[in-house]
Short mmCIF file of C-alpha atoms in Angstrom, two decimals:
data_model
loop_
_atom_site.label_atom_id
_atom_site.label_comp_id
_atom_site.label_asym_id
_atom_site.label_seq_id
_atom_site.Cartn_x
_atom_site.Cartn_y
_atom_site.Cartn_z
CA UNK B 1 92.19 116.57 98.76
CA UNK B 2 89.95 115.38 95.77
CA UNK B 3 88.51 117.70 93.26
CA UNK B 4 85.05 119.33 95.15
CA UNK B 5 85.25 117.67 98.43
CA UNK B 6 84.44 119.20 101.57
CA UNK B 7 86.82 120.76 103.59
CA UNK B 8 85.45 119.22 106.29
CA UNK B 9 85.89 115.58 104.55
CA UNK B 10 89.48 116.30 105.41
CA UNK B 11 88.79 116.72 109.04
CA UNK B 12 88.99 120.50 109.15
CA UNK B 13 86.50 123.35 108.98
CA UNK B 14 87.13 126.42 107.50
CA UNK B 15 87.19 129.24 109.81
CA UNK B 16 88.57 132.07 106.95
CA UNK B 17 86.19 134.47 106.04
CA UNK B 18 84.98 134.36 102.45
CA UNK B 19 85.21 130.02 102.62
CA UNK B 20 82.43 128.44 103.55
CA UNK B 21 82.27 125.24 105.11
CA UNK B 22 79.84 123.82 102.41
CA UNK B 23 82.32 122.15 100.09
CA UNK B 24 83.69 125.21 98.06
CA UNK B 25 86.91 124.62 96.42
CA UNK B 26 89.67 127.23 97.54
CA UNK B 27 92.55 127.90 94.88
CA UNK B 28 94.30 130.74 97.42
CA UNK B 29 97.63 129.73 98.52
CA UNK B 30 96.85 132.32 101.77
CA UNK B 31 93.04 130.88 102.41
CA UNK B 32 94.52 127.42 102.41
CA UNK B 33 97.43 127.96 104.26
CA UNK B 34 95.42 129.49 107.14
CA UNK B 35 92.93 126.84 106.96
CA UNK B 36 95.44 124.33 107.61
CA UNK B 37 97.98 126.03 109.78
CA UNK B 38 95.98 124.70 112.96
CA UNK B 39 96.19 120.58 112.03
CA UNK B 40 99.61 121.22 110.49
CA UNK B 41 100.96 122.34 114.14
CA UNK B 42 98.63 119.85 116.08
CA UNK B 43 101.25 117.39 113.94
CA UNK B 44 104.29 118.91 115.64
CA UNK B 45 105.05 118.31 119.51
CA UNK B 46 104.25 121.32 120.64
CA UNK B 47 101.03 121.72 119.36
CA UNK B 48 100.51 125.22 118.98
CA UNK B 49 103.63 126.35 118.01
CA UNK B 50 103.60 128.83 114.80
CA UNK B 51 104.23 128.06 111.29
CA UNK B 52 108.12 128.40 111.13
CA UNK B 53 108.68 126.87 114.78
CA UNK B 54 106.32 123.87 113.58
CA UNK B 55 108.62 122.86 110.55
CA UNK B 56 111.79 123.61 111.92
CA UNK B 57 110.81 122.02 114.89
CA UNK B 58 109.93 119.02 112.57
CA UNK B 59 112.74 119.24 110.41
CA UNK B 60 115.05 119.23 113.77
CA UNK B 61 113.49 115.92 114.35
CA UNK B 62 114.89 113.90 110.64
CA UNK B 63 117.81 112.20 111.40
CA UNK B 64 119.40 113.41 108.08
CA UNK B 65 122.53 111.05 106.90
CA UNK B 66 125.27 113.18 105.74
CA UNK B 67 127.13 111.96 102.23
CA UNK B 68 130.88 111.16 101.96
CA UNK B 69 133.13 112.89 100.82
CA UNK B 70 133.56 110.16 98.22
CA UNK B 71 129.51 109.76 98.31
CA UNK B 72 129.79 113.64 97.36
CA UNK B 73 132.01 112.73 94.10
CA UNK B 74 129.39 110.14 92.85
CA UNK B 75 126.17 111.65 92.84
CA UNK B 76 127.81 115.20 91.24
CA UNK B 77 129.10 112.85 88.39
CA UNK B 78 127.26 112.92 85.17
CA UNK B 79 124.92 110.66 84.27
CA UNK B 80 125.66 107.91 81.57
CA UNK B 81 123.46 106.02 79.11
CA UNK B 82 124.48 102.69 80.75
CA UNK B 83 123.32 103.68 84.62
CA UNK B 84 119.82 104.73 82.93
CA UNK B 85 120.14 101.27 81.01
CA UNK B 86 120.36 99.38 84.07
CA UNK B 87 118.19 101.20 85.85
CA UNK B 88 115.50 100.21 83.71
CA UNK B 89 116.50 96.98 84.08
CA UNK B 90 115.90 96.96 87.72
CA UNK B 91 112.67 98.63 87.77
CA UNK B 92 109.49 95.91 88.43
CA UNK B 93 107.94 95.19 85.08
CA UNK B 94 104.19 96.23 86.48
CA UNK B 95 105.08 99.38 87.78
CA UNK B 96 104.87 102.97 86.91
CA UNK B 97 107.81 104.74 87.72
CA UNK B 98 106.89 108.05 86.22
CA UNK B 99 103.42 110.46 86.17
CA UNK B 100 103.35 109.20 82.08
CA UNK B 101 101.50 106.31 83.35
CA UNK B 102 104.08 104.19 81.35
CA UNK B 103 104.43 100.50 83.02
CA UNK B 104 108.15 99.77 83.14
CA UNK B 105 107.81 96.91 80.91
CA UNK B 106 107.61 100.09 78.48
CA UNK B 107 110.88 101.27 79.76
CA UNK B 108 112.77 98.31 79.26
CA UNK B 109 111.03 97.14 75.87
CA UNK B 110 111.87 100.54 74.13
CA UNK B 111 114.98 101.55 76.14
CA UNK B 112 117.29 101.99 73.05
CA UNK B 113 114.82 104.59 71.63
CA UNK B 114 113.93 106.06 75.34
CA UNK B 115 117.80 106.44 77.03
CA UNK B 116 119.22 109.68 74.90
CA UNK B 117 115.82 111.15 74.95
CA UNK B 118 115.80 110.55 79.11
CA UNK B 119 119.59 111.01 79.33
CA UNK B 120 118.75 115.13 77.88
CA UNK B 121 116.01 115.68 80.17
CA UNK B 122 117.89 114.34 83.44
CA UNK B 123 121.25 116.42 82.42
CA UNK B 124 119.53 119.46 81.95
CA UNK B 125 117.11 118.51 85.11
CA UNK B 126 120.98 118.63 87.07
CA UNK B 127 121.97 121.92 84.98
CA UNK B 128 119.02 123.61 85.84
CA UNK B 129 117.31 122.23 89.13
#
């Protein structure tokens, strides 16, 4: 939702005491979760199941495709300088890959001075989740 818009721009009116329907913006991790608990569950098939039954209920739904065993191997193999290389290769020169709001013409331009620098930040990104 945009900074200072209405709760009811989103379609939804706030029922939860202390929020009033004129546009307030809500920072409450409870308020907002109650607010939108009833169109979250209108989005699931049943409707007006509760929370949990609503996402596992969706998540039952996700035809998930399992990895290989060999599949399994590859992506727990550390990454190398050349894969991020290519990558950035691959990526379309207009786009923005990343929330820097770096084109990937950037990417590619400056890749020997970028790869060891992104190299660290995706090992440690797989050492540390």
């Amino acid at each position: 939702m945009r900074r200072g818009a209405n709760l009811d721009d989103a379609g939804m009116t706030a029922k939860t005491a202390g929020v009033p329907g004129s546009g307030a913006l809500v920072h409450s991790q409870t308020v907002i979760s109650e607010v939108f608990r009833p169109h979250l569950c209108t989005i699931c098939r049943g409707g007006g199941a509760g929370p949990r039954d609503c996402g596992r209920e969706f998540l039952d739904g996700i035809d998930l495709h399992r990895l290989s065993d060999e599949d399994k191997i590859v992506m727990d193999d550390p990454i190398h300088r050349e894969e991020l290389r290519a990558a950035l290769k691959r990526l379309k020169p207009s786009k923005t890959p990343g929330g820097n709001g770096l084109p990937a013409k950037f990417g590619r331009k400056y890749a020997n001075e970028i790869v060891d620098k992104l190299l660290k930040v995706f090992q440690e990104a797989l050492q540390w989740g």
